[in-house]
mmCIF file of C-alpha atoms in Angstrom:
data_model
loop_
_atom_site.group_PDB
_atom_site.id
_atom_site.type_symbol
_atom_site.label_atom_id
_atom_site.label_comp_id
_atom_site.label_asym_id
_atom_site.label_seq_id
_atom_site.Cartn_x
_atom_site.Cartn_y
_atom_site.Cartn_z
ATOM 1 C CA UNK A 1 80.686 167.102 57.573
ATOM 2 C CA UNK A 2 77.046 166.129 56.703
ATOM 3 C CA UNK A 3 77.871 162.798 57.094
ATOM 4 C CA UNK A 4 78.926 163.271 60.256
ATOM 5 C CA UNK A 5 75.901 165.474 61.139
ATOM 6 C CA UNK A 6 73.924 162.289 59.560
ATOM 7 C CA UNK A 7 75.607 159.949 61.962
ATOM 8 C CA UNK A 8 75.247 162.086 65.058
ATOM 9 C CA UNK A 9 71.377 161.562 63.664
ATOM 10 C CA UNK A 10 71.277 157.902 63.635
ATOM 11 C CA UNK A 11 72.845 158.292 67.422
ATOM 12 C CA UNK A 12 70.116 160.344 68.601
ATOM 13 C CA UNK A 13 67.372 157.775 66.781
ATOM 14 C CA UNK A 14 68.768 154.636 68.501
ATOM 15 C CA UNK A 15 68.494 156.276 71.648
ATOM 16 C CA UNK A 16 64.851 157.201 70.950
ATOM 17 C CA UNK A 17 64.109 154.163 69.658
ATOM 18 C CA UNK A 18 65.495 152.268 73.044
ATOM 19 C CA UNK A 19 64.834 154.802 75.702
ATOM 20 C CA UNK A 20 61.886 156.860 75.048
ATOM 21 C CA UNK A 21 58.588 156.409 77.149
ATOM 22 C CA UNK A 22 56.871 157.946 74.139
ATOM 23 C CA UNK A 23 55.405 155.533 71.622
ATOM 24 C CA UNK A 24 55.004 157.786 68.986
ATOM 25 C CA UNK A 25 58.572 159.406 69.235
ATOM 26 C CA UNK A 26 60.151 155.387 69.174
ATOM 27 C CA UNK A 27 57.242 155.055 66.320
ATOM 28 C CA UNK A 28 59.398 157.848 64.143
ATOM 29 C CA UNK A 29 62.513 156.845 65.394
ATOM 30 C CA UNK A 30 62.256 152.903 64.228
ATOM 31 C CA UNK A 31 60.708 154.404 60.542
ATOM 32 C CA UNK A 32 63.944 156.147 60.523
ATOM 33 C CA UNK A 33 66.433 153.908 61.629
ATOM 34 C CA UNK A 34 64.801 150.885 59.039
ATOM 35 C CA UNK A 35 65.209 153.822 56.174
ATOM 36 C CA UNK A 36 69.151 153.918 57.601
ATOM 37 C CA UNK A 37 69.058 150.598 56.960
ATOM 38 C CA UNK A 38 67.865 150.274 53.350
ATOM 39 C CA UNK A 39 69.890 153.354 52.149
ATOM 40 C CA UNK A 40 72.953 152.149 49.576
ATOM 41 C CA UNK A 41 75.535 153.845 51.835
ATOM 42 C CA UNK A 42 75.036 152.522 54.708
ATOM 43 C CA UNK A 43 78.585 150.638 55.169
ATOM 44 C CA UNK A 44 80.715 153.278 55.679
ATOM 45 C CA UNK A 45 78.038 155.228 58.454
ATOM 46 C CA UNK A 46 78.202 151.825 60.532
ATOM 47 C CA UNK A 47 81.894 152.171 60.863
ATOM 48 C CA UNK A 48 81.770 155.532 62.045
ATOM 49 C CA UNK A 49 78.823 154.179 64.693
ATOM 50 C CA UNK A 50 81.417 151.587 65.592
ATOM 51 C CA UNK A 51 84.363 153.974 65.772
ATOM 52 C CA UNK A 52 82.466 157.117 67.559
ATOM 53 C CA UNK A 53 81.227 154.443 69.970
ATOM 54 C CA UNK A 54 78.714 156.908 71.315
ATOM 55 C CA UNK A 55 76.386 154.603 72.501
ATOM 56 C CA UNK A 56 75.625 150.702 73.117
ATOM 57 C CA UNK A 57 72.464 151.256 71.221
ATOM 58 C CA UNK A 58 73.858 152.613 68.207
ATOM 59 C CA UNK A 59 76.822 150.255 68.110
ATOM 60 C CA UNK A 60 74.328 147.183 68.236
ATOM 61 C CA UNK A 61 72.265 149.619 65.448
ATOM 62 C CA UNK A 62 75.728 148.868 63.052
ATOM 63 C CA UNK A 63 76.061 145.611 64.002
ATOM 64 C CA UNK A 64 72.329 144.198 62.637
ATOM 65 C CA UNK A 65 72.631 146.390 60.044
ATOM 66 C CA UNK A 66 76.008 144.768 58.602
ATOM 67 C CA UNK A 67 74.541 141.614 59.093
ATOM 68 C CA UNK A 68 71.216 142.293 57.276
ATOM 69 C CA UNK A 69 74.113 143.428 54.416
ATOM 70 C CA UNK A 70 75.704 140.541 54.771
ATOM 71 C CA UNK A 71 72.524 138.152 54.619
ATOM 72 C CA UNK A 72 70.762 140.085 51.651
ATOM 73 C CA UNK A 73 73.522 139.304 48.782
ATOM 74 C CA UNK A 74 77.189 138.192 49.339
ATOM 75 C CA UNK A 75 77.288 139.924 46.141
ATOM 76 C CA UNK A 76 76.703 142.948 46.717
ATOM 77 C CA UNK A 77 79.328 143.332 48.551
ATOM 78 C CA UNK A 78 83.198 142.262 47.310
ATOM 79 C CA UNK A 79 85.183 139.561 48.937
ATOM 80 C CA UNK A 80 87.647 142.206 50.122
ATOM 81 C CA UNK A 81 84.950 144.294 51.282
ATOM 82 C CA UNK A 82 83.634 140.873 53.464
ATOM 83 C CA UNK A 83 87.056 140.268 54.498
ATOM 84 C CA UNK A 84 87.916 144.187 55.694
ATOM 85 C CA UNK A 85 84.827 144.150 57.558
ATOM 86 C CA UNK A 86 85.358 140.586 59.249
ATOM 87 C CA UNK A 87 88.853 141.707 60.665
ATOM 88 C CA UNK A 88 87.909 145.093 61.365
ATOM 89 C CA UNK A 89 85.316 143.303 63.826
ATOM 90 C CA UNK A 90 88.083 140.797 65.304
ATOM 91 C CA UNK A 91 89.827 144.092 66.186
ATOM 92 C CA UNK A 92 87.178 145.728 67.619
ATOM 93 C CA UNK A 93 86.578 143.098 69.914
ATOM 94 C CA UNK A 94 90.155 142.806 70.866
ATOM 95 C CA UNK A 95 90.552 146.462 71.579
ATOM 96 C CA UNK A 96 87.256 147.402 73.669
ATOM 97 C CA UNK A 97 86.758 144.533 75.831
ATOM 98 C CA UNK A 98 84.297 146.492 77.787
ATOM 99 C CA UNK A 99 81.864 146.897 75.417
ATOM 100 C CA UNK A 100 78.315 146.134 76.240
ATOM 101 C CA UNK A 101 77.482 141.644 75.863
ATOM 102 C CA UNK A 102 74.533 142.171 73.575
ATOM 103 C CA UNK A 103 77.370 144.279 71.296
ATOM 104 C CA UNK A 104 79.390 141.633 71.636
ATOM 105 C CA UNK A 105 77.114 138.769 71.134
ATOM 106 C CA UNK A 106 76.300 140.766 67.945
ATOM 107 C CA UNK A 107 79.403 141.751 66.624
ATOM 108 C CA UNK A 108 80.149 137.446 67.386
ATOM 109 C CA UNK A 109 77.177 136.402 65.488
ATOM 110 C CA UNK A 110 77.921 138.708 62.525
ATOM 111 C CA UNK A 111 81.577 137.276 62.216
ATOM 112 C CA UNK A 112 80.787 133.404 62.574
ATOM 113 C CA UNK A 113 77.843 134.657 59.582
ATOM 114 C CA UNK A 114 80.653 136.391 56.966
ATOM 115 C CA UNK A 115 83.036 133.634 57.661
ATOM 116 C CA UNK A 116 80.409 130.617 56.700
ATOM 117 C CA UNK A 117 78.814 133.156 53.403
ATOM 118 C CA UNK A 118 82.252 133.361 52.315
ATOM 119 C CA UNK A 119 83.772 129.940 52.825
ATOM 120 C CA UNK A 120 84.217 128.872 49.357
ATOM 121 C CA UNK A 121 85.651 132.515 48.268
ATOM 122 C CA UNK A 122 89.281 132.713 47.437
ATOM 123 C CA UNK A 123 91.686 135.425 46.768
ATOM 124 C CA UNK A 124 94.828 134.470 44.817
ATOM 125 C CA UNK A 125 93.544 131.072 44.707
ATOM 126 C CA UNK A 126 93.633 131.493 48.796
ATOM 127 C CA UNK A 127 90.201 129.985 50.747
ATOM 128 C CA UNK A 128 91.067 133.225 53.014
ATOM 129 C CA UNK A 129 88.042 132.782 55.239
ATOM 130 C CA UNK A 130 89.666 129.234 56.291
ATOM 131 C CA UNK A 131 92.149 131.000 58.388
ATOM 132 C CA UNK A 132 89.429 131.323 61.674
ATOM 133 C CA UNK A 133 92.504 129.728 64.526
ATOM 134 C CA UNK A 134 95.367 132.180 63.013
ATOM 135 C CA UNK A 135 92.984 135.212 62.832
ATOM 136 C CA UNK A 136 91.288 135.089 66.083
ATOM 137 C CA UNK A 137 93.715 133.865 68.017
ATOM 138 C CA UNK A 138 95.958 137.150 67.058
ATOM 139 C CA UNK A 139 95.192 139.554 70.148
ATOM 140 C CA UNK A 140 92.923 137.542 72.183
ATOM 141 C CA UNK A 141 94.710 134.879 73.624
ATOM 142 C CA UNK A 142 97.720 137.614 75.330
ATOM 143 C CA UNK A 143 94.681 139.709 76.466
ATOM 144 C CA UNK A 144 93.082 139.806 79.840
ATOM 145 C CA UNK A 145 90.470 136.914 80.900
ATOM 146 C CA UNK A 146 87.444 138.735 79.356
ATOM 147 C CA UNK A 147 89.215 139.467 75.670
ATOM 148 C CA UNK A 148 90.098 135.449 76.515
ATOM 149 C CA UNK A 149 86.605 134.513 76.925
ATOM 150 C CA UNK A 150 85.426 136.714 73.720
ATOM 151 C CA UNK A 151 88.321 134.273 71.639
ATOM 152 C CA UNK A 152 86.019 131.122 72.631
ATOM 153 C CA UNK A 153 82.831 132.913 72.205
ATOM 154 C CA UNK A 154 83.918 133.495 68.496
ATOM 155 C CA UNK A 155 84.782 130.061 68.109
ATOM 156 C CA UNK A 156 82.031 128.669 69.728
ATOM 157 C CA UNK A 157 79.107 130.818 67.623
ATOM 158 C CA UNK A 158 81.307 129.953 63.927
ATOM 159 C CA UNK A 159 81.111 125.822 65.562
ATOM 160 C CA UNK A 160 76.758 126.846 65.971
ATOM 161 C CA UNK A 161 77.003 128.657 62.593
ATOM 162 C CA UNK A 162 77.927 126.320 60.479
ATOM 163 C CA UNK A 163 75.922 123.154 62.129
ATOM 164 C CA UNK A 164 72.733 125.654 61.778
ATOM 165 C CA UNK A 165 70.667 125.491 58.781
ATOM 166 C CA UNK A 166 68.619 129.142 58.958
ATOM 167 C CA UNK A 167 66.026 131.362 57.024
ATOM 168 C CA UNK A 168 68.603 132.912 54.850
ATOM 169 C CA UNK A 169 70.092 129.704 53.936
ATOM 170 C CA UNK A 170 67.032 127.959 53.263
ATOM 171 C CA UNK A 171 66.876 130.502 50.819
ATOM 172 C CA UNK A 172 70.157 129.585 49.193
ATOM 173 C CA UNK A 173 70.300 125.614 49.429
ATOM 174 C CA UNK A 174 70.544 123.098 51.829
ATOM 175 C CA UNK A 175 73.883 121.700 50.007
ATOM 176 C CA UNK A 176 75.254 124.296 49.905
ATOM 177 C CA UNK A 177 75.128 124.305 53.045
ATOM 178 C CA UNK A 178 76.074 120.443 53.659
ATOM 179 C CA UNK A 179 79.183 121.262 51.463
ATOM 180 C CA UNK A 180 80.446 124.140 53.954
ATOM 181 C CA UNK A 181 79.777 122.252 57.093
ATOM 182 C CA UNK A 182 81.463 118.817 55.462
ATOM 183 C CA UNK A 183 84.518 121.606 54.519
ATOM 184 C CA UNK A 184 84.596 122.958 57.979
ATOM 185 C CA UNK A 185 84.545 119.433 59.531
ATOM 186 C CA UNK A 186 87.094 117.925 57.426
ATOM 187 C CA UNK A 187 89.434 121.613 58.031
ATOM 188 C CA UNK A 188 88.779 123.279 61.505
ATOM 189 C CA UNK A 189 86.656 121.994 64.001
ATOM 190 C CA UNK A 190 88.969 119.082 65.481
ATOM 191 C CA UNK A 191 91.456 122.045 65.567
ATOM 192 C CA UNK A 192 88.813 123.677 67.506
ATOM 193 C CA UNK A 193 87.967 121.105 69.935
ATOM 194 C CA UNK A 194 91.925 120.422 71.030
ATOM 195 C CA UNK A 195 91.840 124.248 71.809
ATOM 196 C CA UNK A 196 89.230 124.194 73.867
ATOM 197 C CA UNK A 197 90.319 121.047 75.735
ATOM 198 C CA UNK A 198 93.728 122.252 76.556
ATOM 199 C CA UNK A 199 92.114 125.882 77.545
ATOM 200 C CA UNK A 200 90.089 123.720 79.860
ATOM 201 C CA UNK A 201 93.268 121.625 80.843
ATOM 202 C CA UNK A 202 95.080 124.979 81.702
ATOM 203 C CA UNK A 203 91.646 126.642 83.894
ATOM 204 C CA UNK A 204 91.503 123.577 85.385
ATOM 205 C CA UNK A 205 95.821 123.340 86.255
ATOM 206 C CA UNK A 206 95.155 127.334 87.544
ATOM 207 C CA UNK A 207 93.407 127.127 90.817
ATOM 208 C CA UNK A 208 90.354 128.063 89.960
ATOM 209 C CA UNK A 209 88.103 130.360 92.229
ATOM 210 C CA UNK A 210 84.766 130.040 91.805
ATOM 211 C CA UNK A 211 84.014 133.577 93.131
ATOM 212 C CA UNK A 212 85.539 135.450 90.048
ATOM 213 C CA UNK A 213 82.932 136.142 87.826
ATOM 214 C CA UNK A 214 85.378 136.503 84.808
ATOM 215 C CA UNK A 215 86.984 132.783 85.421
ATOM 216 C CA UNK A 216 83.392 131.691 85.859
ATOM 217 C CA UNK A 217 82.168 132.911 82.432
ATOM 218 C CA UNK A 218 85.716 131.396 80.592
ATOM 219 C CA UNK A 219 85.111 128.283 82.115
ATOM 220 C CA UNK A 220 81.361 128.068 80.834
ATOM 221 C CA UNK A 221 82.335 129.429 77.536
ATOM 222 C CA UNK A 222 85.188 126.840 77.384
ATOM 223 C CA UNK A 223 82.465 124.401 78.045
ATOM 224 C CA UNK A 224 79.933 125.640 75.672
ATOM 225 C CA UNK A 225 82.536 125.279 72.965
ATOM 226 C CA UNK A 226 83.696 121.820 73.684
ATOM 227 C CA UNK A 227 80.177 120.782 73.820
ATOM 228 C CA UNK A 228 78.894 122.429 70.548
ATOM 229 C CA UNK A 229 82.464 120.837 68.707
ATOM 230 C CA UNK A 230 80.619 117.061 70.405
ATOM 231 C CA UNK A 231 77.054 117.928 69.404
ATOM 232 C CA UNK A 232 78.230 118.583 65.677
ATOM 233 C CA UNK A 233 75.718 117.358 63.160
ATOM 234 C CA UNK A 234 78.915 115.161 61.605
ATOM 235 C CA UNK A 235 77.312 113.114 58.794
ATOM 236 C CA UNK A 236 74.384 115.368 58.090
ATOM 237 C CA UNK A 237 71.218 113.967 59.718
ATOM 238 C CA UNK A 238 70.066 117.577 59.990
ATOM 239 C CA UNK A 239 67.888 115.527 62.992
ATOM 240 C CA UNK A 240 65.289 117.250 65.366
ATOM 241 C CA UNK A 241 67.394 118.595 68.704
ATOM 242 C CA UNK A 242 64.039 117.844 70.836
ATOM 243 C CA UNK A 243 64.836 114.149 70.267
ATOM 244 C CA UNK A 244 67.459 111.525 72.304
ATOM 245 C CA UNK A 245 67.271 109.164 69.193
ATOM 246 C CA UNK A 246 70.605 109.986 67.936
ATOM 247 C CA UNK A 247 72.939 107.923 70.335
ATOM 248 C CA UNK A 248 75.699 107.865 68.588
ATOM 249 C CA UNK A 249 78.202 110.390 67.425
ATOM 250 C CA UNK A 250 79.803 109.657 64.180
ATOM 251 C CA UNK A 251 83.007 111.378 64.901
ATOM 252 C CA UNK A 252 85.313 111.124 62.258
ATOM 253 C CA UNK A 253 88.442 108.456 61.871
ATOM 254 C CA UNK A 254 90.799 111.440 62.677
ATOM 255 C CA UNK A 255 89.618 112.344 65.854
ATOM 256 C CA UNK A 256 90.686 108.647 67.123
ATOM 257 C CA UNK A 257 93.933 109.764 69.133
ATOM 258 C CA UNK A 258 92.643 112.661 71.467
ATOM 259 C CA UNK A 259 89.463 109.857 72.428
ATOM 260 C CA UNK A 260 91.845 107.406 73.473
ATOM 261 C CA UNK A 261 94.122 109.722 75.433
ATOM 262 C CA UNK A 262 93.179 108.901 79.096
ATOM 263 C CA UNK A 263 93.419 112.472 79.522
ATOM 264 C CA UNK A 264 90.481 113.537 77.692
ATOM 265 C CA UNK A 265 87.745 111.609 79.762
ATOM 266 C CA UNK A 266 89.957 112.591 83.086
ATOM 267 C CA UNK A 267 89.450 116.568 82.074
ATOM 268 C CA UNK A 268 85.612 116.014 82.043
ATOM 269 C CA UNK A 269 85.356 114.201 84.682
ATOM 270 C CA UNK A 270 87.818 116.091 87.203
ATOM 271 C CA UNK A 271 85.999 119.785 85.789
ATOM 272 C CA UNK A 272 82.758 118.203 87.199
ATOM 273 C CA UNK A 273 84.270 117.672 90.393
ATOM 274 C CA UNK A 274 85.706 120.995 90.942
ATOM 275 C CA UNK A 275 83.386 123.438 89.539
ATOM 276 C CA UNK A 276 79.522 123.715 90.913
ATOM 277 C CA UNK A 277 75.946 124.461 89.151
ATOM 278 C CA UNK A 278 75.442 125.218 85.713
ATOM 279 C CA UNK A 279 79.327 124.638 85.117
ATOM 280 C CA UNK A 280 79.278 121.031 86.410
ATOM 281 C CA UNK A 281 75.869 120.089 84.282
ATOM 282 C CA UNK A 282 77.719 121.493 80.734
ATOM 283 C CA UNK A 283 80.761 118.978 82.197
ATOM 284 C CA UNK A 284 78.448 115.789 82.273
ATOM 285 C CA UNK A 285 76.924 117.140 78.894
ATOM 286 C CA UNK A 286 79.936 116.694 77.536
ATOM 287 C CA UNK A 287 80.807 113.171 78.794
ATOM 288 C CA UNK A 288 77.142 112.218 78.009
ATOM 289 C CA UNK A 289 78.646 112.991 73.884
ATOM 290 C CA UNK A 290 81.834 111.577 74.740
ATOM 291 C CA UNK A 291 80.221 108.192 76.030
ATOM 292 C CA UNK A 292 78.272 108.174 72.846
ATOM 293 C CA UNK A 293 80.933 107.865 69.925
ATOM 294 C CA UNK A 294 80.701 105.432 67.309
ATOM 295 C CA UNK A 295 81.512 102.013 68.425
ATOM 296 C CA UNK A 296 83.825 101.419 65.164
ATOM 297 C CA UNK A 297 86.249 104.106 66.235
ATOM 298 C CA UNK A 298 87.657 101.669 68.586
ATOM 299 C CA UNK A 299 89.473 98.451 68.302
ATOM 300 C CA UNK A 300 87.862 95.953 70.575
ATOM 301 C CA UNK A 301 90.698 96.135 73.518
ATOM 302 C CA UNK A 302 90.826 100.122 72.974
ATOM 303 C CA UNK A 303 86.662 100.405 73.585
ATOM 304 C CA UNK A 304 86.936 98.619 76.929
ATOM 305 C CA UNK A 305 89.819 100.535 78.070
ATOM 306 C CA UNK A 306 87.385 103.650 77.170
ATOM 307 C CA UNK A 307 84.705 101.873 78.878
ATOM 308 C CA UNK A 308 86.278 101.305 81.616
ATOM 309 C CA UNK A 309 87.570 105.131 82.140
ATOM 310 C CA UNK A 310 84.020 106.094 81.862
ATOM 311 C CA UNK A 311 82.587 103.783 84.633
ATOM 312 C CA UNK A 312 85.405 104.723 86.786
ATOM 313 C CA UNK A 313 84.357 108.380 86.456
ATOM 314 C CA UNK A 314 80.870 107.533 86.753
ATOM 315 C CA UNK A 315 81.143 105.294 89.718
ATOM 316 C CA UNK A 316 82.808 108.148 91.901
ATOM 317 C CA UNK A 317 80.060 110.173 90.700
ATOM 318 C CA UNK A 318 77.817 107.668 92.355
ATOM 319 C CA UNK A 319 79.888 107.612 95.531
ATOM 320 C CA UNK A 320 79.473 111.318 95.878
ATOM 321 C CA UNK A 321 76.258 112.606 94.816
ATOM 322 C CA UNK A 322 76.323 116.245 96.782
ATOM 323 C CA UNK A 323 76.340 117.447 92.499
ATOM 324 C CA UNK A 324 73.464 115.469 91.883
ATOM 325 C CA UNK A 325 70.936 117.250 93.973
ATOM 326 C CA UNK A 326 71.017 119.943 90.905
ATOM 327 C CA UNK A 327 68.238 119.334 88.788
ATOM 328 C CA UNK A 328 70.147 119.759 85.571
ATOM 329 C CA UNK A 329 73.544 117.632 86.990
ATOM 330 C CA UNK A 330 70.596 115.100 87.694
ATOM 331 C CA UNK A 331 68.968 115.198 84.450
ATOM 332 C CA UNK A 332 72.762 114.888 82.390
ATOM 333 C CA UNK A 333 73.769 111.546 84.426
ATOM 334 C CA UNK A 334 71.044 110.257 83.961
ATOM 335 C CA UNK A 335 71.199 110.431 80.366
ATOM 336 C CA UNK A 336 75.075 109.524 81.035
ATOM 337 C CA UNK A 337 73.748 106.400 82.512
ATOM 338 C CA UNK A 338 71.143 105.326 79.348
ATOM 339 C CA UNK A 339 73.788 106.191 76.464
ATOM 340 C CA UNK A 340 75.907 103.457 78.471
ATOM 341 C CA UNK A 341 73.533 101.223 78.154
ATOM 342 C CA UNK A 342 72.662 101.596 74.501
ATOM 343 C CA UNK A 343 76.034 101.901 73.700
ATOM 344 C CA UNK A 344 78.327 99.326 75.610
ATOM 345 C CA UNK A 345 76.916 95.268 75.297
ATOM 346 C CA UNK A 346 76.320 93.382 78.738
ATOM 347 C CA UNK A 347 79.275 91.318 77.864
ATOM 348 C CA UNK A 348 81.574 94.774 77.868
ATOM 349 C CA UNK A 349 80.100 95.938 80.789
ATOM 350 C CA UNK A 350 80.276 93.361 83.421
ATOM 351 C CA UNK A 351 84.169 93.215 81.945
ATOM 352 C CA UNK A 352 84.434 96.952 83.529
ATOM 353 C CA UNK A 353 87.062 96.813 87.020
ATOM 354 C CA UNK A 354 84.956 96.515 90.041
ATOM 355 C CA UNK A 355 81.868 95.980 88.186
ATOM 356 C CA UNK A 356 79.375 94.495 90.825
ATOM 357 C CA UNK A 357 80.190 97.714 93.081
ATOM 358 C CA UNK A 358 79.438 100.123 90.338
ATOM 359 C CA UNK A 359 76.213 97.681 89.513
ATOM 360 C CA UNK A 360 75.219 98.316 92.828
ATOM 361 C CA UNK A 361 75.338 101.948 93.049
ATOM 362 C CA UNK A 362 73.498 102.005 89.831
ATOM 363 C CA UNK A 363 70.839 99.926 91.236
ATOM 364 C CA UNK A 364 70.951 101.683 94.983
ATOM 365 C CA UNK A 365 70.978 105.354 92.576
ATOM 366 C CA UNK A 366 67.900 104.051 90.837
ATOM 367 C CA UNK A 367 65.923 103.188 93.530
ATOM 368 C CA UNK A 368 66.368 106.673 95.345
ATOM 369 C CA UNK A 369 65.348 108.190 91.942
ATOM 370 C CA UNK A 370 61.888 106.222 92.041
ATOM 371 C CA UNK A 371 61.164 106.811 95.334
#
């Protein structure tokens, strides 16, 4: 019963701490809720926050505070403990899919965290953080659109998670860190990429109507997550994002078959077509990775077969350019265009079916841009 009263405490803080006009009241309130934090039984008062559900506030008050758990020691908490509270938050998000997004995008971020913290842990000689497709999939996928989109935001933030190197594991070691993101490499995340291309494959079969908001934010999530499994730091350059050095993806030997499948540069290519704003720029992100892999994935006839897909797509890009009048569709071709060029020789290019009409539009396209 105290606890209880306790917890019916921490409710009324989080609201004074987000929705007071008084400074000293949110003053108090924020002394108290960082003294919630610190206390040693805090674990089992954020899952009665979570289950009472009385408030967005305090939910997102459990949700940082389990992480900051998480983050301070992975020992002092047990691997069981880590586990319970990693599919306890897979449930939640399956059962309440109209919880508030910054819950969500909390409750996301502290899963993709326990999963990489506990990658190497094993129970009955059992790496039982490995299992991230069988897990989530379990209750999202049969769900409605928005429990759907939550699956690939899930996905999407463990893909960010483990490419990030941040603050807490500076602290630990950098490889450490290299060894988890090499695991999940070499395990999950070509797993993860086929899932989101045939998610895409199946929004893209559905007729898709641009008016529903809920299709809309799968589609971008689907996007996101493609994208993020393309932009993986594969080898371990750890390089600055602010540069365009990097042309080349280093994808690994395994990858091979789904990059040769016509249908894989066709998907890209057909979403940009279809889908406007925002939606079409993450599509031409996407090729702009895809037209950057390795050149020694290939055999020599299997790269200009891929070459030639890719100028196909990007000559009926050029033949239609209603998409490029959006600044950031604008700015993604035309970095589409330069990994091209650093990437294919002269010699493969002019090779390329109906090569002095695409040559054209590149030169007519450039000439527009200058003036």
């Amino acid at each position: 019963m105290a606890e209880e009263q306790e917890v019916i405490q921490i409710e009324l803080l989080c609201k004074q701490l987000y929705e007071s006009q008084d400074p000293i009241v949110r003053e108090q309130a924020e002394k108290a809720v960082v003294a919630f934090q610190e206390s040693p039984d805090t674990l089992s008062k954020c899952q009665a926050l979570l289950e009472r559900a009385d408030s967005s506030y305090s939910q997102l008050l459990a949700a940082t505070t389990l992480g900051k758990l998480i983050n301070r020691s992975t020992s002092s908490l047990s691997i069981q403990q880590r586990l319970d509270i990693r599919n306890y938050i897979l449930n939640y998000l399956a059962t309440r899919p109209k919880l508030a997004n910054f819950v969500v995008q909390a409750l996301i971020s502290l899963f993709a965290r326990i999963t990489k913290l506990g990658w190497f842990d094993t129970v009955k000689e059992e790496h039982v953080f490995h299992n991230v497709l069988s897990d989530a999939t379990t209750g999202f996928l049969q769900g409605p659109v928005e429990t759907c989109t939550i699956f690939v935001q899930l996905l999407s933030q463990l893909v960010v998670e483990m490419n990030q190197v941040c603050e807490a594991d500076a602290n630990r070691s950098l490889s450490k860190h290299r060894k988890i993101a090499s695991s999940f490499r070499d395990t999950q995340l070509f797993e993860i990429f086929r899932v989101s291309c045939s998610l895409l494959s199946s929004a893209r079969g559905q007729q898709l109507s641009m008016s529903d908001e809920s299709q809309q934010t799968l589609l971008a999530a689907l996007l996101r997550l493609a994208h993020n499994c393309l932009t993986f730091d594969f080898i371990g350059t750890t390089n600055d994002e602010s540069s365009d050095d990097l042309c080349t993806i280093q994808v690994p030997t395994s990858w091979r078959p789904t990059f040769l499948e016509s249908s894989t540069l066709e998907l890209f290519f057909s979403l940009y077509a279809c889908v406007r704003g925002s939606l079409a720029g993450l599509s031409l992100a996407c090729l702009v990775q895809l037209a950057s892999v390795r050149r020694s994935l290939f055999s020599n006839s299997e790269r200009a077969k891929f070459l030639n897909k890719l100028a196909v797509g990007v000559l009926n890009i050029l033949e239609d350019t209603q998409g490029l009048s959006d600044p950031t569709n604008y700015h993604e071709f035309c970095r589409l265009l330069a990994r091209l060029k650093s990437n294919y020789r002269l010699g493969e290019l002019v090779m390329v079916d109906d090569y002095p009409r695409l040559i054209e539009e590149i030169a007519k396209f450039t000439v527009q841009s200058l003036q």
